[in-house]
């Protein structure tokens, strides 16, 4: 199975040397790709009693800028956002940035997207948090049009484009859109999940779930497949990239094997956890994961390192 690494925004030093050292190590170890999370701002927890989200001390680099740098220092790695909070960004600008990054990687970029949960960021960016689902659906259609048509005309509630287009175009036309989400929210329940799963089945080029392959996880995957068939899509045409958290999944090969049995075609690993602080600790844990999965026959090295 192809394995990617999630960039450890919050557990390595925020300087260019550490970023380069980590990224080059990921490439040299034979990981398939690197994924960047996306959060623009952290909230001041002191003014928000009970706040559980990212705070003022949570480190996040801007993903498109970060991945553009990575494309230059580790050109063999595939790149992806995982996920970009799309409705809090301007759609045409995202299309332009993504097209450029796709060119920089020679077509080895995926735009992972989601609607997000942090109202603080939406407010600061001047976007409507409550409308994010409807905006998101519209954005997907606009992005694909901009990546495949030389001149685009769009008139919707959220977008107006009059006979205009991008140039240069991306290598991939369109760039693959991998959608996040789909887990059971403790307060929103299954009705919310069904809306998300139907969207992924209808509009996604791939799916990046973050839940475990337990009984509930298997139910979610089966619902997703049912919704694919309802819109006459083969579920295999919407591949799954699942998540390995070494600090929470102590038997790493068993977790990957379980996801493989559920139908995941690739994995990404986030090695954050107790004792993982600094670039050296992150690289060491990544190498431990690589060796463990390789010994279990669950590691497919990147093609140029095989």
PDB file of C-alpha atoms in Angstrom:
ATOM      1  CA  UNK A   1       0.000   0.000   0.000  1.00  0.00           C
ATOM      2  CA  UNK A   2       1.206   3.507  -0.790  1.00  0.00           C
ATOM      3  CA  UNK A   3       1.859   5.524   2.361  1.00  0.00           C
ATOM      4  CA  UNK A   4       2.059   9.294   2.673  1.00  0.00           C
ATOM      5  CA  UNK A   5       3.215  11.524   5.519  1.00  0.00           C
ATOM      6  CA  UNK A   6       1.282  14.414   7.008  1.00  0.00           C
ATOM      7  CA  UNK A   7       3.420  17.506   7.442  1.00  0.00           C
ATOM      8  CA  UNK A   8       3.885  18.058  11.211  1.00  0.00           C
ATOM      9  CA  UNK A   9       3.051  21.764  11.389  1.00  0.00           C
ATOM     10  CA  UNK A  10       2.750  21.829  15.159  1.00  0.00           C
ATOM     11  CA  UNK A  11       5.639  19.561  16.184  1.00  0.00           C
ATOM     12  CA  UNK A  12       8.651  20.779  14.224  1.00  0.00           C
ATOM     13  CA  UNK A  13      10.463  24.067  14.379  1.00  0.00           C
ATOM     14  CA  UNK A  14       8.874  26.840  12.272  1.00  0.00           C
ATOM     15  CA  UNK A  15      11.983  27.562  10.249  1.00  0.00           C
ATOM     16  CA  UNK A  16      13.028  26.768   6.710  1.00  0.00           C
ATOM     17  CA  UNK A  17      15.896  24.487   7.746  1.00  0.00           C
ATOM     18  CA  UNK A  18      13.630  22.168   9.722  1.00  0.00           C
ATOM     19  CA  UNK A  19      11.040  22.129   6.940  1.00  0.00           C
ATOM     20  CA  UNK A  20      13.669  21.213   4.376  1.00  0.00           C
ATOM     21  CA  UNK A  21      15.277  18.532   6.577  1.00  0.00           C
ATOM     22  CA  UNK A  22      11.943  16.865   7.281  1.00  0.00           C
ATOM     23  CA  UNK A  23      10.726  17.010   3.693  1.00  0.00           C
ATOM     24  CA  UNK A  24      13.923  15.632   2.173  1.00  0.00           C
ATOM     25  CA  UNK A  25      13.893  12.786   4.725  1.00  0.00           C
ATOM     26  CA  UNK A  26      10.308  11.895   3.774  1.00  0.00           C
ATOM     27  CA  UNK A  27      11.330  11.742   0.119  1.00  0.00           C
ATOM     28  CA  UNK A  28      14.485   9.703   0.789  1.00  0.00           C
ATOM     29  CA  UNK A  29      12.599   7.149   2.925  1.00  0.00           C
ATOM     30  CA  UNK A  30      10.358   6.389  -0.047  1.00  0.00           C
ATOM     31  CA  UNK A  31       7.053   7.780   1.172  1.00  0.00           C
ATOM     32  CA  UNK A  32       4.635   8.341  -1.679  1.00  0.00           C
ATOM     33  CA  UNK A  33       3.379  11.818  -0.866  1.00  0.00           C
ATOM     34  CA  UNK A  34       3.142  14.551   1.731  1.00  0.00           C
ATOM     35  CA  UNK A  35      -0.073  16.180   2.929  1.00  0.00           C
ATOM     36  CA  UNK A  36      -0.582  19.589   4.505  1.00  0.00           C
ATOM     37  CA  UNK A  37      -3.404  20.511   6.855  1.00  0.00           C
ATOM     38  CA  UNK A  38      -5.001  23.960   6.611  1.00  0.00           C
ATOM     39  CA  UNK A  39      -5.858  26.379   9.393  1.00  0.00           C
ATOM     40  CA  UNK A  40      -5.424  30.111   8.995  1.00  0.00           C
ATOM     41  CA  UNK A  41      -5.940  31.305  12.570  1.00  0.00           C
ATOM     42  CA  UNK A  42      -6.027  30.040  16.122  1.00  0.00           C
ATOM     43  CA  UNK A  43      -8.502  31.403  18.662  1.00  0.00           C
ATOM     44  CA  UNK A  44      -7.587  32.961  21.991  1.00  0.00           C
ATOM     45  CA  UNK A  45      -8.764  30.266  24.394  1.00  0.00           C
ATOM     46  CA  UNK A  46      -8.615  32.647  27.369  1.00  0.00           C
ATOM     47  CA  UNK A  47     -11.554  34.633  25.987  1.00  0.00           C
ATOM     48  CA  UNK A  48     -13.522  31.489  25.065  1.00  0.00           C
ATOM     49  CA  UNK A  49     -14.207  29.281  28.111  1.00  0.00           C
ATOM     50  CA  UNK A  50     -14.342  25.628  27.122  1.00  0.00           C
ATOM     51  CA  UNK A  51     -12.696  26.195  23.737  1.00  0.00           C
ATOM     52  CA  UNK A  52     -11.488  22.855  22.307  1.00  0.00           C
ATOM     53  CA  UNK A  53     -10.099  23.954  18.957  1.00  0.00           C
ATOM     54  CA  UNK A  54      -6.737  25.264  17.833  1.00  0.00           C
ATOM     55  CA  UNK A  55      -5.491  28.211  19.877  1.00  0.00           C
ATOM     56  CA  UNK A  56      -2.977  31.015  19.577  1.00  0.00           C
ATOM     57  CA  UNK A  57      -0.082  28.610  20.090  1.00  0.00           C
ATOM     58  CA  UNK A  58      -1.098  26.155  17.344  1.00  0.00           C
ATOM     59  CA  UNK A  59       1.358  26.387  14.447  1.00  0.00           C
ATOM     60  CA  UNK A  60       0.082  26.059  10.876  1.00  0.00           C
ATOM     61  CA  UNK A  61       1.809  27.157   7.684  1.00  0.00           C
ATOM     62  CA  UNK A  62      -0.299  28.224   4.715  1.00  0.00           C
ATOM     63  CA  UNK A  63      -0.619  24.993   2.686  1.00  0.00           C
ATOM     64  CA  UNK A  64      -0.223  26.227  -0.893  1.00  0.00           C
ATOM     65  CA  UNK A  65       2.862  28.271  -0.013  1.00  0.00           C
ATOM     66  CA  UNK A  66       4.308  25.377   1.995  1.00  0.00           C
ATOM     67  CA  UNK A  67       3.676  22.778  -0.709  1.00  0.00           C
ATOM     68  CA  UNK A  68       5.158  25.057  -3.363  1.00  0.00           C
ATOM     69  CA  UNK A  69       8.397  25.129  -1.368  1.00  0.00           C
ATOM     70  CA  UNK A  70       8.277  21.360  -0.879  1.00  0.00           C
ATOM     71  CA  UNK A  71       7.836  20.897  -4.634  1.00  0.00           C
ATOM     72  CA  UNK A  72      11.214  22.548  -5.087  1.00  0.00           C
ATOM     73  CA  UNK A  73      13.195  20.671  -2.427  1.00  0.00           C
ATOM     74  CA  UNK A  74      11.573  17.225  -2.772  1.00  0.00           C
ATOM     75  CA  UNK A  75      10.305  17.012  -6.369  1.00  0.00           C
ATOM     76  CA  UNK A  76       9.673  13.245  -6.310  1.00  0.00           C
ATOM     77  CA  UNK A  77       6.940  13.498  -3.676  1.00  0.00           C
ATOM     78  CA  UNK A  78       3.275  13.735  -4.543  1.00  0.00           C
ATOM     79  CA  UNK A  79       1.611  16.687  -2.834  1.00  0.00           C
ATOM     80  CA  UNK A  80      -1.862  17.188  -1.398  1.00  0.00           C
ATOM     81  CA  UNK A  81      -3.849  19.371   0.933  1.00  0.00           C
ATOM     82  CA  UNK A  82      -5.673  17.356   3.517  1.00  0.00           C
ATOM     83  CA  UNK A  83      -7.872  19.237   3.712  1.00  0.00           C
ATOM     84  CA  UNK A  84      -8.070  22.842   2.585  1.00  0.00           C
ATOM     85  CA  UNK A  85     -11.053  24.627   4.145  1.00  0.00           C
ATOM     86  CA  UNK A  86     -12.421  25.650   0.780  1.00  0.00           C
ATOM     87  CA  UNK A  87     -15.483  27.826   1.600  1.00  0.00           C
ATOM     88  CA  UNK A  88     -13.372  30.295   3.572  1.00  0.00           C
ATOM     89  CA  UNK A  89     -11.215  30.934   0.476  1.00  0.00           C
ATOM     90  CA  UNK A  90     -11.871  32.772  -2.772  1.00  0.00           C
ATOM     91  CA  UNK A  91     -12.618  30.155  -5.420  1.00  0.00           C
ATOM     92  CA  UNK A  92     -10.898  31.631  -8.474  1.00  0.00           C
ATOM     93  CA  UNK A  93      -7.734  32.338  -6.494  1.00  0.00           C
ATOM     94  CA  UNK A  94      -7.673  28.734  -5.223  1.00  0.00           C
ATOM     95  CA  UNK A  95      -8.072  27.564  -8.824  1.00  0.00           C
ATOM     96  CA  UNK A  96      -5.117  29.718  -9.903  1.00  0.00           C
ATOM     97  CA  UNK A  97      -2.877  28.683  -6.990  1.00  0.00           C
ATOM     98  CA  UNK A  98      -3.695  25.018  -7.512  1.00  0.00           C
ATOM     99  CA  UNK A  99      -3.059  25.197 -11.253  1.00  0.00           C
ATOM    100  CA  UNK A 100       0.377  26.674 -10.576  1.00  0.00           C
ATOM    101  CA  UNK A 101       1.197  24.031  -7.973  1.00  0.00           C
ATOM    102  CA  UNK A 102       0.054  21.305 -10.343  1.00  0.00           C
ATOM    103  CA  UNK A 103       2.498  22.646 -12.934  1.00  0.00           C
ATOM    104  CA  UNK A 104       5.304  22.773 -10.354  1.00  0.00           C
ATOM    105  CA  UNK A 105       4.714  19.081  -9.551  1.00  0.00           C
ATOM    106  CA  UNK A 106       4.190  18.045 -13.184  1.00  0.00           C
ATOM    107  CA  UNK A 107       0.679  16.871 -12.377  1.00  0.00           C
ATOM    108  CA  UNK A 108       1.402  15.227  -9.029  1.00  0.00           C
ATOM    109  CA  UNK A 109      -0.950  17.318  -6.881  1.00  0.00           C
ATOM    110  CA  UNK A 110      -4.336  16.608  -5.322  1.00  0.00           C
ATOM    111  CA  UNK A 111      -6.524  19.277  -3.788  1.00  0.00           C
ATOM    112  CA  UNK A 112      -8.064  17.809  -0.657  1.00  0.00           C
ATOM    113  CA  UNK A 113     -10.996  19.950   0.448  1.00  0.00           C
ATOM    114  CA  UNK A 114     -13.533  20.215   3.244  1.00  0.00           C
ATOM    115  CA  UNK A 115     -15.985  22.643   4.819  1.00  0.00           C
ATOM    116  CA  UNK A 116     -14.271  23.018   8.203  1.00  0.00           C
ATOM    117  CA  UNK A 117     -15.619  23.522  11.697  1.00  0.00           C
ATOM    118  CA  UNK A 118     -13.905  26.666  13.011  1.00  0.00           C
ATOM    119  CA  UNK A 119     -16.290  29.629  12.935  1.00  0.00           C
ATOM    120  CA  UNK A 120     -13.516  31.897  14.227  1.00  0.00           C
ATOM    121  CA  UNK A 121     -11.588  31.540  10.964  1.00  0.00           C
ATOM    122  CA  UNK A 122     -14.650  32.170   8.812  1.00  0.00           C
ATOM    123  CA  UNK A 123     -15.421  35.365  10.711  1.00  0.00           C
ATOM    124  CA  UNK A 124     -11.851  36.642  10.396  1.00  0.00           C
ATOM    125  CA  UNK A 125     -11.784  35.890   6.661  1.00  0.00           C
ATOM    126  CA  UNK A 126     -15.143  37.558   6.063  1.00  0.00           C
ATOM    127  CA  UNK A 127     -16.916  34.378   4.952  1.00  0.00           C
ATOM    128  CA  UNK A 128     -20.328  32.996   5.925  1.00  0.00           C
ATOM    129  CA  UNK A 129     -19.876  29.985   8.190  1.00  0.00           C
ATOM    130  CA  UNK A 130     -23.530  28.924   8.008  1.00  0.00           C
ATOM    131  CA  UNK A 131     -23.558  28.891   4.196  1.00  0.00           C
ATOM    132  CA  UNK A 132     -20.370  26.857   3.850  1.00  0.00           C
ATOM    133  CA  UNK A 133     -22.038  23.663   2.608  1.00  0.00           C
ATOM    134  CA  UNK A 134     -23.872  25.381  -0.242  1.00  0.00           C
ATOM    135  CA  UNK A 135     -20.812  27.455  -1.104  1.00  0.00           C
ATOM    136  CA  UNK A 136     -18.673  24.310  -1.119  1.00  0.00           C
ATOM    137  CA  UNK A 137     -20.907  22.515  -3.618  1.00  0.00           C
ATOM    138  CA  UNK A 138     -20.814  25.521  -5.922  1.00  0.00           C
ATOM    139  CA  UNK A 139     -17.047  25.893  -5.594  1.00  0.00           C
ATOM    140  CA  UNK A 140     -16.409  22.338  -6.738  1.00  0.00           C
ATOM    141  CA  UNK A 141     -18.232  22.953 -10.007  1.00  0.00           C
ATOM    142  CA  UNK A 142     -16.488  26.290 -10.571  1.00  0.00           C
ATOM    143  CA  UNK A 143     -13.027  24.852  -9.897  1.00  0.00           C
ATOM    144  CA  UNK A 144     -13.515  22.058 -12.404  1.00  0.00           C
ATOM    145  CA  UNK A 145     -14.774  24.480 -15.032  1.00  0.00           C
ATOM    146  CA  UNK A 146     -11.763  26.756 -14.543  1.00  0.00           C
ATOM    147  CA  UNK A 147      -9.346  23.827 -14.840  1.00  0.00           C
ATOM    148  CA  UNK A 148     -10.857  22.419 -18.036  1.00  0.00           C
ATOM    149  CA  UNK A 149     -12.284  25.339 -20.048  1.00  0.00           C
ATOM    150  CA  UNK A 150     -10.314  28.186 -21.630  1.00  0.00           C
ATOM    151  CA  UNK A 151     -13.105  30.688 -21.042  1.00  0.00           C
ATOM    152  CA  UNK A 152     -15.707  30.265 -18.318  1.00  0.00           C
ATOM    153  CA  UNK A 153     -19.051  31.932 -17.781  1.00  0.00           C
ATOM    154  CA  UNK A 154     -20.735  31.261 -14.445  1.00  0.00           C
ATOM    155  CA  UNK A 155     -23.672  32.977 -12.780  1.00  0.00           C
ATOM    156  CA  UNK A 156     -24.750  31.481  -9.445  1.00  0.00           C
ATOM    157  CA  UNK A 157     -25.707  32.781  -6.017  1.00  0.00           C
ATOM    158  CA  UNK A 158     -22.051  32.669  -4.954  1.00  0.00           C
ATOM    159  CA  UNK A 159     -20.042  33.139  -8.161  1.00  0.00           C
ATOM    160  CA  UNK A 160     -20.060  35.444 -11.162  1.00  0.00           C
ATOM    161  CA  UNK A 161     -17.497  34.878 -13.935  1.00  0.00           C
ATOM    162  CA  UNK A 162     -18.061  36.417 -17.350  1.00  0.00           C
ATOM    163  CA  UNK A 163     -16.168  34.830 -20.229  1.00  0.00           C
ATOM    164  CA  UNK A 164     -12.789  34.618 -18.470  1.00  0.00           C
ATOM    165  CA  UNK A 165     -10.264  31.885 -17.754  1.00  0.00           C
ATOM    166  CA  UNK A 166      -6.929  30.804 -16.319  1.00  0.00           C
ATOM    167  CA  UNK A 167      -3.640  30.600 -18.175  1.00  0.00           C
ATOM    168  CA  UNK A 168      -1.520  28.570 -17.940  1.00  0.00           C
ATOM    169  CA  UNK A 169      -3.814  25.642 -17.303  1.00  0.00           C
ATOM    170  CA  UNK A 170      -2.873  22.806 -14.929  1.00  0.00           C
ATOM    171  CA  UNK A 171      -1.272  19.588 -16.146  1.00  0.00           C
ATOM    172  CA  UNK A 172      -4.242  17.622 -14.815  1.00  0.00           C
ATOM    173  CA  UNK A 173      -7.497  18.798 -16.321  1.00  0.00           C
ATOM    174  CA  UNK A 174      -9.133  18.786 -13.868  1.00  0.00           C
ATOM    175  CA  UNK A 175      -6.970  18.531 -10.753  1.00  0.00           C
ATOM    176  CA  UNK A 176      -8.326  15.680  -8.577  1.00  0.00           C
ATOM    177  CA  UNK A 177     -10.564  16.849  -5.739  1.00  0.00           C
ATOM    178  CA  UNK A 178     -10.390  14.595  -2.679  1.00  0.00           C
ATOM    179  CA  UNK A 179     -13.067  15.331  -0.101  1.00  0.00           C
ATOM    180  CA  UNK A 180     -12.702  15.045   3.654  1.00  0.00           C
ATOM    181  CA  UNK A 181     -15.352  14.393   6.280  1.00  0.00           C
ATOM    182  CA  UNK A 182     -17.885  11.632   6.699  1.00  0.00           C
ATOM    183  CA  UNK A 183     -17.400  10.730  10.359  1.00  0.00           C
ATOM    184  CA  UNK A 184     -20.261  10.511  12.851  1.00  0.00           C
ATOM    185  CA  UNK A 185     -20.451  13.823  14.708  1.00  0.00           C
ATOM    186  CA  UNK A 186     -21.472  13.334  18.365  1.00  0.00           C
ATOM    187  CA  UNK A 187     -24.047  16.135  18.164  1.00  0.00           C
ATOM    188  CA  UNK A 188     -25.129  16.155  14.515  1.00  0.00           C
ATOM    189  CA  UNK A 189     -25.724  12.426  14.138  1.00  0.00           C
ATOM    190  CA  UNK A 190     -26.317  10.291  11.065  1.00  0.00           C
ATOM    191  CA  UNK A 191     -28.427  12.809   9.123  1.00  0.00           C
ATOM    192  CA  UNK A 192     -25.420  15.118   8.845  1.00  0.00           C
ATOM    193  CA  UNK A 193     -23.187  12.184   7.900  1.00  0.00           C
ATOM    194  CA  UNK A 194     -25.512  11.126   5.105  1.00  0.00           C
ATOM    195  CA  UNK A 195     -25.403  14.595   3.540  1.00  0.00           C
ATOM    196  CA  UNK A 196     -21.607  14.545   3.597  1.00  0.00           C
ATOM    197  CA  UNK A 197     -21.346  10.996   2.245  1.00  0.00           C
ATOM    198  CA  UNK A 198     -23.767  11.764  -0.584  1.00  0.00           C
ATOM    199  CA  UNK A 199     -21.687  14.797  -1.531  1.00  0.00           C
ATOM    200  CA  UNK A 200     -18.482  12.736  -1.575  1.00  0.00           C
ATOM    201  CA  UNK A 201     -20.148  10.008  -3.634  1.00  0.00           C
ATOM    202  CA  UNK A 202     -21.493  12.509  -6.146  1.00  0.00           C
ATOM    203  CA  UNK A 203     -18.657  15.019  -6.428  1.00  0.00           C
ATOM    204  CA  UNK A 204     -15.429  13.513  -5.071  1.00  0.00           C
ATOM    205  CA  UNK A 205     -12.470  12.163  -7.020  1.00  0.00           C
ATOM    206  CA  UNK A 206     -11.343  10.551  -3.765  1.00  0.00           C
ATOM    207  CA  UNK A 207     -12.196  10.438  -0.072  1.00  0.00           C
ATOM    208  CA  UNK A 208     -10.012  11.224   2.957  1.00  0.00           C
ATOM    209  CA  UNK A 209     -11.887   9.888   6.018  1.00  0.00           C
ATOM    210  CA  UNK A 210     -10.364  10.257   9.486  1.00  0.00           C
ATOM    211  CA  UNK A 211     -12.346   7.645  11.429  1.00  0.00           C
ATOM    212  CA  UNK A 212     -11.235   4.112  12.325  1.00  0.00           C
ATOM    213  CA  UNK A 213     -12.142   0.928  10.399  1.00  0.00           C
ATOM    214  CA  UNK A 214     -14.279  -0.365  13.268  1.00  0.00           C
ATOM    215  CA  UNK A 215     -17.927  -1.429  13.062  1.00  0.00           C
ATOM    216  CA  UNK A 216     -19.157   2.153  12.703  1.00  0.00           C
ATOM    217  CA  UNK A 217     -16.439   2.912  10.168  1.00  0.00           C
ATOM    218  CA  UNK A 218     -17.432  -0.080   8.074  1.00  0.00           C
ATOM    219  CA  UNK A 219     -21.054   1.105   8.130  1.00  0.00           C
ATOM    220  CA  UNK A 220     -19.955   4.522   6.904  1.00  0.00           C
ATOM    221  CA  UNK A 221     -17.930   3.052   4.050  1.00  0.00           C
ATOM    222  CA  UNK A 222     -20.826   0.823   3.019  1.00  0.00           C
ATOM    223  CA  UNK A 223     -23.235   3.783   3.006  1.00  0.00           C
ATOM    224  CA  UNK A 224     -20.765   5.729   0.902  1.00  0.00           C
ATOM    225  CA  UNK A 225     -20.634   2.868  -1.599  1.00  0.00           C
ATOM    226  CA  UNK A 226     -24.424   2.692  -1.709  1.00  0.00           C
ATOM    227  CA  UNK A 227     -24.604   6.412  -2.465  1.00  0.00           C
ATOM    228  CA  UNK A 228     -22.015   5.995  -5.233  1.00  0.00           C
ATOM    229  CA  UNK A 229     -24.160   3.338  -6.853  1.00  0.00           C
ATOM    230  CA  UNK A 230     -27.258   5.546  -6.500  1.00  0.00           C
ATOM    231  CA  UNK A 231     -25.601   8.156  -8.737  1.00  0.00           C
ATOM    232  CA  UNK A 232     -24.279   5.438 -11.079  1.00  0.00           C
ATOM    233  CA  UNK A 233     -20.661   5.708  -9.992  1.00  0.00           C
ATOM    234  CA  UNK A 234     -18.421   2.744  -9.336  1.00  0.00           C
ATOM    235  CA  UNK A 235     -17.194   3.124  -5.715  1.00  0.00           C
ATOM    236  CA  UNK A 236     -13.744   2.095  -6.950  1.00  0.00           C
ATOM    237  CA  UNK A 237     -13.664   5.330  -8.965  1.00  0.00           C
ATOM    238  CA  UNK A 238     -13.701   7.275  -5.674  1.00  0.00           C
ATOM    239  CA  UNK A 239     -10.658   5.800  -3.890  1.00  0.00           C
ATOM    240  CA  UNK A 240     -10.146   6.031  -0.140  1.00  0.00           C
ATOM    241  CA  UNK A 241      -7.051   7.355   1.628  1.00  0.00           C
ATOM    242  CA  UNK A 242      -7.262   6.515   5.328  1.00  0.00           C
ATOM    243  CA  UNK A 243      -5.365   7.789   8.354  1.00  0.00           C
ATOM    244  CA  UNK A 244      -2.792   6.079  10.584  1.00  0.00           C
ATOM    245  CA  UNK A 245      -2.090   7.741  13.942  1.00  0.00           C
ATOM    246  CA  UNK A 246       0.822   5.824  15.506  1.00  0.00           C
ATOM    247  CA  UNK A 247       0.180   7.356  18.937  1.00  0.00           C
ATOM    248  CA  UNK A 248      -3.442   6.128  18.920  1.00  0.00           C
ATOM    249  CA  UNK A 249      -3.128   2.932  16.865  1.00  0.00           C
ATOM    250  CA  UNK A 250      -0.436   0.914  18.692  1.00  0.00           C
ATOM    251  CA  UNK A 251      -0.541  -2.021  16.246  1.00  0.00           C
ATOM    252  CA  UNK A 252       0.363  -0.129  13.103  1.00  0.00           C
ATOM    253  CA  UNK A 253       0.282  -3.044  10.638  1.00  0.00           C
ATOM    254  CA  UNK A 254      -3.060  -4.268  12.009  1.00  0.00           C
ATOM    255  CA  UNK A 255      -4.620  -0.840  11.511  1.00  0.00           C
ATOM    256  CA  UNK A 256      -3.356  -0.564   7.945  1.00  0.00           C
ATOM    257  CA  UNK A 257      -4.442  -4.132   7.185  1.00  0.00           C
ATOM    258  CA  UNK A 258      -7.909  -3.389   8.565  1.00  0.00           C
ATOM    259  CA  UNK A 259      -8.254  -0.366   6.309  1.00  0.00           C
ATOM    260  CA  UNK A 260      -6.949  -2.357   3.359  1.00  0.00           C
ATOM    261  CA  UNK A 261      -9.665  -4.945   3.995  1.00  0.00           C
ATOM    262  CA  UNK A 262     -12.294  -2.189   4.114  1.00  0.00           C
ATOM    263  CA  UNK A 263     -11.109  -0.924   0.742  1.00  0.00           C
ATOM    264  CA  UNK A 264      -8.576   1.862   1.305  1.00  0.00           C
ATOM    265  CA  UNK A 265      -6.038   2.071  -1.513  1.00  0.00           C
ATOM    266  CA  UNK A 266      -3.522   4.250   0.320  1.00  0.00           C
ATOM    267  CA  UNK A 267      -2.807   5.671   3.770  1.00  0.00           C
ATOM    268  CA  UNK A 268      -1.300   8.767   5.307  1.00  0.00           C
ATOM    269  CA  UNK A 269       0.346   8.869   8.716  1.00  0.00           C
ATOM    270  CA  UNK A 270       0.404  11.643  11.286  1.00  0.00           C
ATOM    271  CA  UNK A 271       3.092  10.771  13.832  1.00  0.00           C
ATOM    272  CA  UNK A 272       2.227  13.528  16.314  1.00  0.00           C
ATOM    273  CA  UNK A 273       1.947  12.317  19.882  1.00  0.00           C
ATOM    274  CA  UNK A 274       3.656  12.207  23.279  1.00  0.00           C
ATOM    275  CA  UNK A 275       7.418  12.571  22.987  1.00  0.00           C
ATOM    276  CA  UNK A 276       7.310  13.619  19.335  1.00  0.00           C
ATOM    277  CA  UNK A 277       8.735  17.115  19.298  1.00  0.00           C
ATOM    278  CA  UNK A 278      11.221  18.512  16.825  1.00  0.00           C
ATOM    279  CA  UNK A 279      12.291  17.458  13.360  1.00  0.00           C
ATOM    280  CA  UNK A 280      14.549  14.582  14.473  1.00  0.00           C
ATOM    281  CA  UNK A 281      11.826  12.933  16.571  1.00  0.00           C
ATOM    282  CA  UNK A 282       9.353  13.192  13.700  1.00  0.00           C
ATOM    283  CA  UNK A 283      11.769  11.629  11.226  1.00  0.00           C
ATOM    284  CA  UNK A 284      12.664   8.841  13.658  1.00  0.00           C
ATOM    285  CA  UNK A 285       9.005   7.918  14.220  1.00  0.00           C
ATOM    286  CA  UNK A 286       8.277   8.025  10.490  1.00  0.00           C
ATOM    287  CA  UNK A 287      11.140   5.623   9.867  1.00  0.00           C
ATOM    288  CA  UNK A 288       9.802   3.297  12.577  1.00  0.00           C
ATOM    289  CA  UNK A 289       6.412   3.290  10.854  1.00  0.00           C
ATOM    290  CA  UNK A 290       8.053   2.600   7.494  1.00  0.00           C
ATOM    291  CA  UNK A 291      10.070  -0.320   8.843  1.00  0.00           C
ATOM    292  CA  UNK A 292       7.082  -1.792  10.678  1.00  0.00           C
ATOM    293  CA  UNK A 293       4.815  -1.690   7.631  1.00  0.00           C
ATOM    294  CA  UNK A 294       7.575  -2.935   5.350  1.00  0.00           C
ATOM    295  CA  UNK A 295       8.190  -5.959   7.588  1.00  0.00           C
ATOM    296  CA  UNK A 296       4.462  -6.734   7.450  1.00  0.00           C
ATOM    297  CA  UNK A 297       4.351  -6.520   3.654  1.00  0.00           C
ATOM    298  CA  UNK A 298       2.181  -3.393   3.776  1.00  0.00           C
ATOM    299  CA  UNK A 299       4.665  -0.876   2.419  1.00  0.00           C
ATOM    300  CA  UNK A 300       4.819   0.017  -1.260  1.00  0.00           C
ATOM    301  CA  UNK A 301       7.799   2.312  -1.820  1.00  0.00           C
ATOM    302  CA  UNK A 302       7.459   5.176  -4.236  1.00  0.00           C
ATOM    303  CA  UNK A 303       8.098   3.942  -7.769  1.00  0.00           C
ATOM    304  CA  UNK A 304      11.370   5.805  -8.234  1.00  0.00           C
ATOM    305  CA  UNK A 305      12.777   4.204  -5.034  1.00  0.00           C
ATOM    306  CA  UNK A 306      11.474   0.645  -5.563  1.00  0.00           C
TER     307      UNK A 306
END
